[in-house]
Coordinates of C-alpha atoms in Angstrom, one line a residue:
M245 CA -127.1 -93.3 -77.0
K246 CA -124.2 -92.8 -74.3
K247 CA -124.9 -89.2 -74.4
K248 CA -128.8 -90.0 -73.5
I249 CA -127.2 -92.7 -70.5
L250 CA -125.3 -90.0 -69.0
F251 CA -127.5 -87.2 -68.9
L252 CA -129.9 -89.6 -67.4
F253 CA -127.6 -90.7 -64.5
F254 CA -126.7 -86.9 -63.8
V255 CA -130.8 -86.3 -63.6
I256 CA -131.0 -89.4 -61.0
F257 CA -128.0 -88.3 -59.0
F258 CA -129.1 -84.9 -58.6
M259 CA -132.8 -85.7 -57.7
H260 CA -130.8 -88.0 -55.0
I261 CA -129.2 -85.1 -53.9
H262 CA -131.7 -82.7 -53.7
S263 CA -134.0 -85.4 -52.0
Q264 CA -131.8 -86.1 -49.0
T265 CA -132.9 -83.2 -46.3
F266 CA -130.9 -81.8 -43.7
D267 CA -131.0 -84.1 -40.6
F268 CA -131.6 -81.5 -38.0
E269 CA -132.0 -83.6 -34.9
N270 CA -128.9 -85.8 -35.3
K271 CA -126.5 -83.0 -36.2
Y272 CA -127.8 -81.1 -33.1
K273 CA -126.9 -84.2 -31.2
Y274 CA -123.8 -84.6 -32.7
A275 CA -122.9 -81.0 -32.0
R276 CA -124.0 -81.2 -28.3
S277 CA -121.8 -83.9 -27.9
L278 CA -118.9 -82.1 -29.5
S279 CA -119.2 -79.0 -27.0
N280 CA -117.8 -81.5 -24.0
K281 CA -115.5 -83.0 -26.2
N282 CA -114.1 -79.9 -28.1
P283 CA -116.3 -76.7 -28.4
D284 CA -114.4 -75.4 -31.3
S285 CA -115.4 -78.5 -33.4
S286 CA -119.0 -78.1 -32.1
E287 CA -118.9 -74.6 -33.7
I288 CA -118.3 -75.9 -37.2
V289 CA -121.4 -78.1 -36.9
L290 CA -123.5 -75.5 -35.1
D291 CA -123.0 -73.0 -37.9
Q292 CA -124.0 -75.3 -40.3
I293 CA -127.5 -76.3 -38.4
I294 CA -128.1 -72.3 -38.3
E295 CA -127.5 -72.0 -42.1
F296 CA -130.2 -74.7 -42.9
A297 CA -132.2 -73.8 -40.3
K298 CA -132.6 -70.4 -41.8
K299 CA -132.9 -71.7 -45.2
E300 CA -135.8 -74.2 -44.4
N301 CA -137.4 -72.4 -41.8
Q302 CA -136.8 -74.4 -38.6
P303 CA -137.0 -71.9 -35.9
N304 CA -136.9 -74.7 -32.9
Y305 CA -133.6 -75.9 -34.1
L306 CA -132.0 -72.1 -34.7
A307 CA -132.9 -71.2 -31.2
K308 CA -131.4 -74.8 -29.9
A309 CA -128.1 -74.3 -32.4
Y310 CA -128.1 -70.7 -30.6
Y311 CA -128.1 -72.0 -27.3
L312 CA -125.3 -74.4 -28.0
K313 CA -123.3 -71.4 -28.9
S314 CA -123.9 -69.7 -25.6
F315 CA -122.9 -73.0 -23.8
N316 CA -119.3 -73.2 -25.8
S317 CA -118.6 -69.6 -25.4
Y318 CA -119.5 -70.0 -21.4
L319 CA -117.0 -73.0 -21.5
K320 CA -114.5 -70.4 -22.5
S321 CA -115.6 -67.5 -20.3
D322 CA -116.8 -65.1 -22.6
A323 CA -119.8 -63.8 -20.7
K324 CA -120.5 -61.1 -23.3
T325 CA -120.8 -63.6 -26.1
T326 CA -122.5 -66.2 -23.7
L327 CA -125.5 -63.6 -23.2
D328 CA -125.4 -62.2 -26.6
F329 CA -126.5 -65.8 -28.0
T330 CA -128.5 -66.6 -25.2
E331 CA -130.5 -63.5 -26.1
K332 CA -130.8 -64.9 -29.6
A333 CA -132.2 -68.0 -28.6
L334 CA -134.9 -66.6 -26.5
H335 CA -135.9 -64.0 -29.0
I336 CA -136.5 -66.7 -31.3
S337 CA -137.9 -69.0 -29.0
E338 CA -140.7 -66.3 -27.8
K339 CA -141.5 -65.5 -31.0
N340 CA -142.1 -68.9 -32.2
N341 CA -143.8 -69.9 -28.5
Y342 CA -141.2 -73.0 -28.2
P343 CA -141.0 -73.6 -24.5
V344 CA -138.1 -76.1 -24.7
G345 CA -136.2 -73.2 -26.3
K346 CA -137.3 -70.6 -23.9
A347 CA -135.9 -72.9 -20.9
L348 CA -132.4 -73.4 -22.7
A349 CA -132.0 -69.7 -23.2
Y350 CA -133.0 -68.9 -19.8
R351 CA -131.1 -71.6 -17.9
M352 CA -127.9 -70.5 -19.6
Q353 CA -128.7 -66.8 -19.1
G354 CA -129.3 -67.8 -15.4
T355 CA -126.0 -69.7 -15.3
Q356 CA -123.9 -66.8 -16.8
Y357 CA -125.6 -64.4 -14.5
A358 CA -124.4 -66.4 -11.4
K359 CA -121.0 -66.3 -12.6
L360 CA -120.9 -62.6 -12.9
G361 CA -122.4 -62.1 -9.4
L362 CA -125.9 -61.0 -10.4
L363 CA -127.6 -63.4 -8.1
K364 CA -131.5 -61.6 -8.4
E365 CA -131.0 -61.6 -12.1
S366 CA -129.6 -65.3 -11.9
S367 CA -132.4 -66.6 -9.7
E368 CA -135.3 -64.8 -12.0
S369 CA -133.8 -66.2 -15.2
L370 CA -133.6 -70.3 -13.5
N371 CA -137.1 -69.8 -12.3
N372 CA -138.3 -68.8 -15.5
A373 CA -136.5 -72.0 -17.0
I374 CA -138.3 -74.0 -14.7
S375 CA -141.7 -72.9 -15.2
E376 CA -141.3 -73.2 -19.1
V377 CA -141.2 -77.3 -18.5
K378 CA -142.5 -77.9 -15.4
N379 CA -145.3 -80.0 -17.0
D380 CA -143.1 -81.4 -19.8
N381 CA -142.6 -85.2 -18.6
T382 CA -140.6 -86.2 -22.4
D383 CA -137.1 -87.1 -22.0
E384 CA -136.5 -83.5 -23.3
G385 CA -138.1 -82.2 -20.2
H386 CA -136.9 -84.3 -17.7
E387 CA -133.2 -83.3 -18.9
L388 CA -133.9 -79.8 -18.9
K389 CA -135.4 -79.9 -15.5
G390 CA -132.5 -81.9 -14.0
M391 CA -130.1 -79.1 -16.0
I392 CA -131.9 -76.2 -14.4
Y393 CA -131.8 -77.9 -11.0
N394 CA -127.8 -78.3 -11.5
S395 CA -127.7 -74.7 -12.4
F396 CA -129.4 -73.5 -9.2
L397 CA -126.5 -74.7 -7.4
I398 CA -124.3 -72.1 -8.7
L399 CA -126.4 -69.5 -6.5
L400 CA -125.7 -71.0 -3.4
N401 CA -123.1 -70.3 -0.7
Q402 CA -120.7 -72.8 0.8
K403 CA -123.0 -73.2 4.2
E404 CA -126.3 -73.8 2.3
Y405 CA -125.9 -77.4 2.0
A406 CA -129.0 -78.6 2.2
K407 CA -130.2 -76.8 -0.6
K408 CA -127.3 -78.0 -2.7
E409 CA -128.5 -81.4 -1.6
Y410 CA -131.9 -80.7 -2.3
Y411 CA -131.1 -79.7 -6.2
S412 CA -128.6 -82.1 -6.7
K413 CA -131.1 -84.8 -6.0
N414 CA -133.5 -83.6 -7.6
A415 CA -131.4 -83.5 -10.7
I416 CA -130.4 -87.1 -10.5
Q417 CA -134.2 -88.0 -10.0
E418 CA -135.1 -86.2 -13.4
F419 CA -132.2 -87.1 -14.9
K420 CA -133.3 -91.1 -14.0
K421 CA -136.8 -90.6 -15.4
I422 CA -134.9 -90.3 -19.0
K423 CA -135.6 -93.4 -21.2
N424 CA -132.7 -92.9 -23.5
S425 CA -130.0 -94.8 -21.6
A426 CA -126.9 -93.2 -23.8
R427 CA -128.2 -89.8 -22.9
R428 CA -129.4 -90.6 -19.2
S429 CA -126.0 -91.9 -18.4
E430 CA -124.4 -88.9 -20.0
L431 CA -126.2 -86.1 -17.6
L432 CA -125.9 -88.5 -14.6
V433 CA -122.4 -87.9 -14.6
S434 CA -122.8 -84.2 -13.8
A435 CA -125.5 -84.8 -11.3
Y436 CA -123.1 -87.4 -9.4
T437 CA -120.2 -85.2 -9.7
N438 CA -122.3 -82.1 -8.2
M439 CA -123.5 -84.5 -5.4
G440 CA -119.9 -86.0 -4.9
Y441 CA -118.9 -82.0 -4.4
T442 CA -121.8 -81.2 -1.8
F443 CA -120.9 -84.3 0.5
S444 CA -117.6 -83.5 0.2
E445 CA -118.3 -79.9 1.7
I446 CA -119.9 -81.1 4.5
K447 CA -117.5 -84.1 5.1
R448 CA -119.5 -87.3 4.3
F449 CA -116.6 -88.7 2.4
E450 CA -117.9 -91.9 1.8
E451 CA -121.0 -90.7 0.1
A452 CA -119.0 -88.4 -1.9
K453 CA -116.6 -91.3 -2.9
A454 CA -119.7 -93.5 -4.1
C455 CA -121.0 -90.4 -6.1
F456 CA -117.5 -89.6 -8.0
K457 CA -117.4 -93.8 -8.9
N458 CA -121.1 -93.7 -10.4
A459 CA -119.6 -90.5 -12.2
L460 CA -116.7 -92.2 -13.3
A461 CA -118.5 -95.1 -14.4
L462 CA -120.8 -93.2 -16.6
V463 CA -118.5 -90.9 -18.0
G464 CA -117.3 -91.4 -21.7
I465 CA -113.7 -91.5 -22.5
D466 CA -113.9 -88.6 -24.9
N467 CA -115.9 -86.5 -23.1
N468 CA -113.5 -84.0 -21.8
Y469 CA -115.7 -81.3 -20.0
L470 CA -117.2 -83.9 -17.6
R471 CA -114.2 -85.8 -17.2
C472 CA -112.3 -82.5 -16.4
N473 CA -115.0 -81.5 -13.8
I474 CA -115.0 -85.1 -12.2
L475 CA -111.3 -84.9 -11.5
H476 CA -111.3 -81.4 -10.4
D477 CA -114.2 -82.2 -8.0
L478 CA -111.7 -85.1 -6.8
G479 CA -109.0 -83.1 -6.1
F480 CA -111.2 -80.8 -3.9
S481 CA -112.8 -84.1 -1.9
F482 CA -109.1 -85.0 -1.2
S483 CA -108.1 -81.7 0.0
E484 CA -111.0 -81.7 2.3
Q485 CA -109.7 -85.0 3.8
K486 CA -106.3 -83.3 4.0
K487 CA -105.0 -85.4 1.4
I488 CA -103.1 -82.5 -0.3
D489 CA -100.9 -84.8 -2.7
S490 CA -103.8 -86.6 -4.1
A491 CA -105.6 -83.5 -4.5
V492 CA -102.8 -81.9 -6.5
F493 CA -102.5 -85.0 -8.5
Y494 CA -106.4 -84.8 -9.6
Y495 CA -106.3 -81.0 -10.1
Q496 CA -103.2 -81.3 -12.3
R497 CA -104.9 -83.9 -14.4
A498 CA -108.0 -81.8 -14.8
L499 CA -105.8 -78.6 -15.8
Q500 CA -104.5 -80.8 -18.3
I501 CA -107.6 -81.3 -20.1
A502 CA -108.6 -77.5 -19.6
N503 CA -105.4 -76.6 -21.3
I504 CA -105.8 -78.6 -24.3
Y505 CA -109.8 -77.6 -24.8
G506 CA -109.8 -74.1 -23.9
F507 CA -112.3 -74.6 -20.7
N508 CA -111.3 -71.2 -19.4
E509 CA -114.1 -71.3 -16.8
K510 CA -113.0 -74.6 -15.4
K511 CA -109.2 -73.3 -15.3
I512 CA -109.9 -70.3 -13.3
E513 CA -111.4 -72.5 -10.3
I514 CA -108.6 -75.1 -11.0
T515 CA -105.8 -72.6 -10.4
E516 CA -107.2 -71.3 -7.6
N517 CA -107.5 -74.8 -5.8
L518 CA -103.9 -75.7 -6.8
E519 CA -102.6 -72.4 -5.4
K520 CA -104.2 -73.1 -2.2
A521 CA -102.9 -76.9 -2.3
Y522 CA -99.4 -76.2 -2.8
G523 CA -99.6 -73.3 -0.2
K524 CA -100.7 -76.2 2.4
L525 CA -97.9 -78.2 1.1
N526 CA -95.6 -75.0 2.1
D527 CA -94.5 -75.1 -1.9
P528 CA -94.5 -71.3 -2.4
A529 CA -92.9 -71.3 -5.8
N530 CA -95.7 -73.4 -6.9
A531 CA -98.2 -71.4 -4.9
K532 CA -97.0 -68.1 -6.7
K533 CA -96.8 -69.8 -10.1
Y534 CA -100.8 -70.9 -9.6
K535 CA -101.6 -67.5 -8.1
I536 CA -100.3 -65.8 -11.1
E537 CA -101.6 -68.0 -13.7
H538 CA -105.1 -67.8 -11.8
L539 CA -104.9 -63.8 -11.8
E540 CA -103.7 -63.6 -15.4
L541 CA -106.7 -65.9 -16.3
K542 CA -109.4 -63.5 -14.1
D543 CA -107.7 -60.5 -15.8
S544 CA -108.0 -61.6 -19.3
I545 CA -111.9 -62.2 -18.7
A546 CA -112.5 -59.4 -16.4
Y547 CA -113.0 -56.9 -19.3
N548 CA -115.4 -59.1 -21.0
Q549 CA -117.2 -59.8 -17.7
K550 CA -117.3 -56.1 -16.9
M551 CA -119.0 -55.4 -20.4
A552 CA -121.3 -58.2 -20.1
V553 CA -122.5 -57.2 -16.8
N554 CA -122.7 -53.4 -18.0
K555 CA -124.7 -54.7 -21.0
T556 CA -127.0 -56.6 -18.8
L557 CA -127.5 -53.6 -16.4
S558 CA -128.3 -51.5 -19.6
A559 CA -130.6 -53.6 -21.3
K560 CA -132.7 -54.0 -17.8
E561 CA -132.1 -50.2 -17.4
K562 CA -133.6 -49.5 -21.3
K563 CA -136.5 -52.2 -20.4
F564 CA -137.6 -50.4 -17.2
D565 CA -137.3 -47.0 -19.2
E566 CA -139.4 -48.3 -21.9
K567 CA -141.8 -49.9 -19.7
L568 CA -141.9 -46.4 -17.7
S569 CA -142.6 -44.7 -21.0
E570 CA -144.9 -47.0 -21.9
S571 CA -146.9 -46.7 -18.5
H572 CA -146.8 -43.1 -19.0
S573 CA -148.4 -43.3 -22.5
I574 CA -150.7 -45.9 -21.3
S575 CA -151.6 -43.0 -18.6
K576 CA -152.0 -40.3 -20.8
G577 CA -154.6 -42.5 -23.1
L578 CA -156.5 -43.8 -20.2
I579 CA -156.6 -40.0 -19.0
A580 CA -158.0 -39.2 -22.4
V581 CA -160.3 -41.9 -22.6
C582 CA -161.8 -40.9 -19.3
I583 CA -162.2 -37.3 -20.3
I584 CA -164.3 -38.6 -23.3
L585 CA -165.9 -41.1 -21.4
I586 CA -166.9 -38.2 -18.7
L587 CA -168.2 -35.9 -21.6
I588 CA -170.2 -38.8 -23.4
L589 CA -171.4 -39.6 -19.8
G590 CA -172.5 -35.8 -19.4
I591 CA -174.0 -35.7 -22.6
V592 CA -176.0 -39.0 -21.6
I593 CA -176.9 -37.7 -18.2
F594 CA -178.0 -34.3 -19.8
K595 CA -180.2 -36.2 -22.5
A596 CA -181.4 -38.5 -20.1
I597 CA -182.5 -35.4 -18.0
R598 CA -184.2 -33.9 -21.2
I599 CA -185.9 -37.0 -22.0
R600 CA -187.4 -37.4 -18.4
K601 CA -188.2 -33.8 -18.0
K602 CA -190.2 -34.2 -21.3
H603 CA -191.9 -37.6 -20.3
M604 CA -192.9 -36.1 -17.1
E605 CA -194.4 -33.0 -19.0
I606 CA -196.1 -35.5 -21.3
I607 CA -197.7 -37.3 -18.1
S608 CA -198.3 -34.1 -16.5
Q609 CA -200.6 -33.0 -19.5
V610 CA -202.3 -36.4 -20.2
Y611 CA -203.5 -36.4 -16.3
Q612 CA -204.8 -32.9 -16.7
N613 CA -206.1 -32.4 -20.5
G614 CA -205.9 -36.2 -21.5
I615 CA -204.6 -37.1 -24.7
T616 CA -204.6 -33.9 -27.1
P617 CA -205.4 -34.9 -30.8
I618 CA -202.8 -35.2 -33.2
S619 CA -203.0 -33.5 -36.4
Y620 CA -202.2 -36.0 -39.1
E621 CA -200.4 -35.2 -42.3
E622 CA -202.0 -36.3 -45.5
D623 CA -201.2 -40.3 -46.2
I624 CA -200.0 -40.9 -49.5
Q625 CA -200.9 -44.5 -49.2
E626 CA -204.4 -43.5 -47.9
S627 CA -207.0 -45.9 -49.2
S628 CA -209.0 -45.4 -52.1
E629 CA -212.5 -45.1 -50.4
D630 CA -210.9 -42.3 -48.1
H631 CA -210.1 -40.5 -51.3
E632 CA -213.7 -40.6 -52.2
T633 CA -215.1 -39.6 -49.3
N634 CA -212.7 -36.6 -49.3
K635 CA -214.0 -36.1 -53.0
S636 CA -217.5 -36.0 -51.6
I637 CA -217.0 -33.8 -48.6
T638 CA -215.5 -31.4 -51.1
Q639 CA -218.4 -31.8 -53.5
D640 CA -220.7 -31.1 -50.3
I641 CA -222.6 -34.5 -50.0
K642 CA -226.3 -33.9 -48.8
I643 CA -226.9 -35.8 -45.7
S644 CA -230.2 -35.7 -43.5
P645 CA -230.0 -33.9 -39.9
E646 CA -231.8 -37.2 -38.8
L647 CA -229.2 -39.7 -40.4
E648 CA -226.5 -37.5 -39.1
E649 CA -227.8 -37.8 -35.6
N650 CA -228.7 -41.2 -35.6
I651 CA -224.9 -42.1 -36.8
L652 CA -223.6 -39.8 -34.0
I653 CA -225.8 -41.7 -31.5
G654 CA -224.5 -45.0 -33.2
L655 CA -220.8 -43.8 -32.6
E656 CA -221.4 -42.9 -28.9
N657 CA -222.8 -46.5 -28.1
F658 CA -219.9 -47.9 -30.3
E659 CA -217.5 -45.8 -28.2
K660 CA -219.1 -46.9 -24.7
S661 CA -219.3 -50.5 -25.8
L662 CA -215.3 -50.8 -26.3
H663 CA -216.1 -52.8 -29.6
F664 CA -213.3 -50.5 -31.1
N665 CA -210.8 -53.1 -29.1
S666 CA -212.2 -55.8 -31.4
K667 CA -209.7 -57.3 -33.8
N668 CA -212.4 -57.9 -36.5
I669 CA -213.4 -54.0 -36.5
S670 CA -213.6 -52.4 -39.8
R671 CA -215.2 -49.2 -41.3
Y672 CA -217.6 -52.1 -43.3
N673 CA -218.7 -53.8 -40.1
L674 CA -219.4 -50.7 -38.2
A675 CA -221.5 -49.4 -41.4
N676 CA -223.6 -52.8 -41.0
E677 CA -224.3 -52.1 -37.4
L678 CA -225.2 -48.7 -37.7
N679 CA -227.3 -49.6 -40.8
V680 CA -225.8 -46.8 -42.9
N681 CA -223.3 -47.0 -46.0
T682 CA -219.4 -46.4 -45.3
K683 CA -219.5 -43.0 -47.3
Y684 CA -221.8 -41.5 -44.8
L685 CA -220.3 -43.2 -41.9
S686 CA -216.7 -41.7 -43.0
L687 CA -218.0 -38.3 -43.5
V688 CA -219.5 -38.1 -40.1
I689 CA -216.4 -39.4 -38.3
K690 CA -214.5 -36.5 -40.6
K691 CA -216.9 -34.0 -39.7
H692 CA -217.4 -34.4 -36.1
K693 CA -214.1 -36.4 -34.9
N694 CA -211.7 -34.7 -37.4
F695 CA -210.3 -38.1 -38.1
N696 CA -210.4 -40.6 -40.9
F697 CA -211.6 -44.1 -40.0
N698 CA -208.3 -45.9 -38.7
Q699 CA -207.1 -42.4 -37.3
Y700 CA -210.4 -42.4 -35.2
I701 CA -209.9 -46.3 -34.0
N702 CA -206.3 -45.5 -33.2
H703 CA -207.4 -43.0 -30.7
L704 CA -210.3 -44.7 -29.0
R705 CA -207.5 -47.7 -28.6
I706 CA -204.8 -45.6 -27.1
N707 CA -206.9 -43.2 -25.4
F708 CA -208.8 -46.6 -23.2
I709 CA -205.3 -48.1 -22.5
V710 CA -204.0 -44.8 -21.3
D711 CA -207.0 -44.4 -18.9
K712 CA -206.5 -47.9 -17.7
L713 CA -202.9 -47.4 -17.2
K714 CA -203.5 -43.8 -15.0
N715 CA -206.4 -45.5 -13.1
E716 CA -205.8 -49.2 -12.6
L717 CA -202.1 -50.3 -11.1
Q718 CA -202.7 -54.1 -12.6
Y719 CA -202.3 -52.5 -16.3
R720 CA -198.9 -51.5 -15.5
K721 CA -197.5 -55.0 -14.6
Y722 CA -198.8 -56.4 -18.1
K723 CA -196.2 -56.5 -20.8
I724 CA -196.6 -54.6 -24.1
N725 CA -197.4 -57.4 -26.3
H726 CA -200.6 -58.1 -23.5
L727 CA -201.4 -54.6 -23.7
A728 CA -201.4 -54.7 -27.5
E729 CA -203.7 -57.5 -27.5
I730 CA -205.9 -56.0 -25.0
T731 CA -206.3 -52.6 -27.7
G732 CA -207.2 -55.3 -30.5
Y733 CA -203.6 -54.5 -32.5
S734 CA -201.9 -57.4 -34.4
S735 CA -198.7 -56.9 -33.1
H736 CA -196.5 -55.1 -30.2
S737 CA -195.0 -52.9 -32.7
A738 CA -197.9 -51.7 -34.3
F739 CA -199.2 -50.9 -30.8
S740 CA -196.1 -49.4 -29.7
L741 CA -195.8 -47.4 -32.8
E742 CA -199.3 -45.8 -32.5
F743 CA -199.2 -45.2 -28.8
K744 CA -195.9 -43.3 -29.5
K745 CA -197.5 -41.5 -32.3
I746 CA -200.5 -40.2 -30.3
V747 CA -198.8 -39.9 -26.6
G748 CA -195.6 -38.9 -27.4
I749 CA -193.5 -41.3 -26.2
H750 CA -193.1 -45.2 -26.0
P751 CA -195.9 -47.3 -23.8
S752 CA -193.1 -48.7 -21.6
A753 CA -191.3 -45.2 -21.1
F754 CA -195.0 -44.2 -20.4
I755 CA -195.6 -46.7 -17.7
K756 CA -192.2 -46.3 -15.9
A757 CA -193.1 -42.3 -15.8
L758 CA -196.1 -43.0 -14.4
D759 CA -194.6 -45.1 -11.6
K760 CA -193.0 -42.2 -10.5
V761 CA -195.8 -39.6 -10.3

């Protein structure tokens, strides 16, 4: 009994464990918050997200995880790794048509390019980023647009104050539209800090002070990266106000945070400003100290940056070569297609000329000699009466000259009256009209017209309509089905088939050729 209870317990426990799905959204948010506090801690969570995203086929979270990894590498001034992860995020997002992932990757790519001095490439990437989410009015869309506007600031030089103010204000406006208050406050910190820096550059210190105050009020106590940024920019503001002691104080506090959490990208900027500040304080020892530290930092990442630049330029060159090769292949293909089309066109033109020539020969012959009677092959499905008539002919059925003459006169009147165009005409009807039996009628038609009855009627009808088409222009304006109706055919297809058999071309082609004569 105890074993059964234990077994049941383990089954329930096992099912409970497997029923719990991996919470991608909350894990991603947690990793993102850790990126600003301690990038190394964030990496542990991101590796977990990547592992589960691959297992559970979650490409969107896989792309976002690689984007965050690129951001963490950027904070450490590892340009090559930053671009490697952005490429992964971009590839996954493009493959799965995920605009948010593409925007994130393009934004990080553009930011890193700007740091490497690849300003043209940076501008292209940032514009690609904004185009991916320009119509996205969700919280995530507003967040991304604000972040991209912030990234545009890196492209601008010190004198482009109007543009800096424009992008900073746009970033603030986008962040203010976010409904999630915690995320809105977190993002507004960087926007207010950037705005304060811009105001400090143009000596609008009261406005700068208000911006820094807003940023400090919103930043979380453990948001180390943003706090480091605010302290540095406060130092810059005091430096612009010639309050160098205050500037050094804030620079040192910012440097302390950057040292603890490995924000190498920010350390380069802070040590450079500390060197300048101590120089203004006539403190050559500290000025030299931070100059050396600044140069050592730059040297430590110079090789990495050089590799990243070379890789980027090589990738662009490779893409250019691929496009050029593709262009050459397409050109060769187009040339081959053009040659084939020219050959086909030549064949079509040649055949068209031959057909036209043949049609004109037929028209010329019709004008000169009329319709030439055609010789029919024996019809396997010929009617039983036609078989009887053929037997009679072979057996030399005797018919008096007077009766034969009367039938011929009757046929002449029949032809003059155009009664052959009647839909109801048949061998029996015509025999009754001429007061003879059908065998004698068929015998005379075969002997003097060289046709069986149906062939005789068809020739009369087609000859009639050809004469009308030749001599009366209004007939050429009629549709084929109307011409068929005039000549007693039940359908335009039957008329067209018989016309082509007797004349040699389709009635529409015959009419077209007549118009050219």
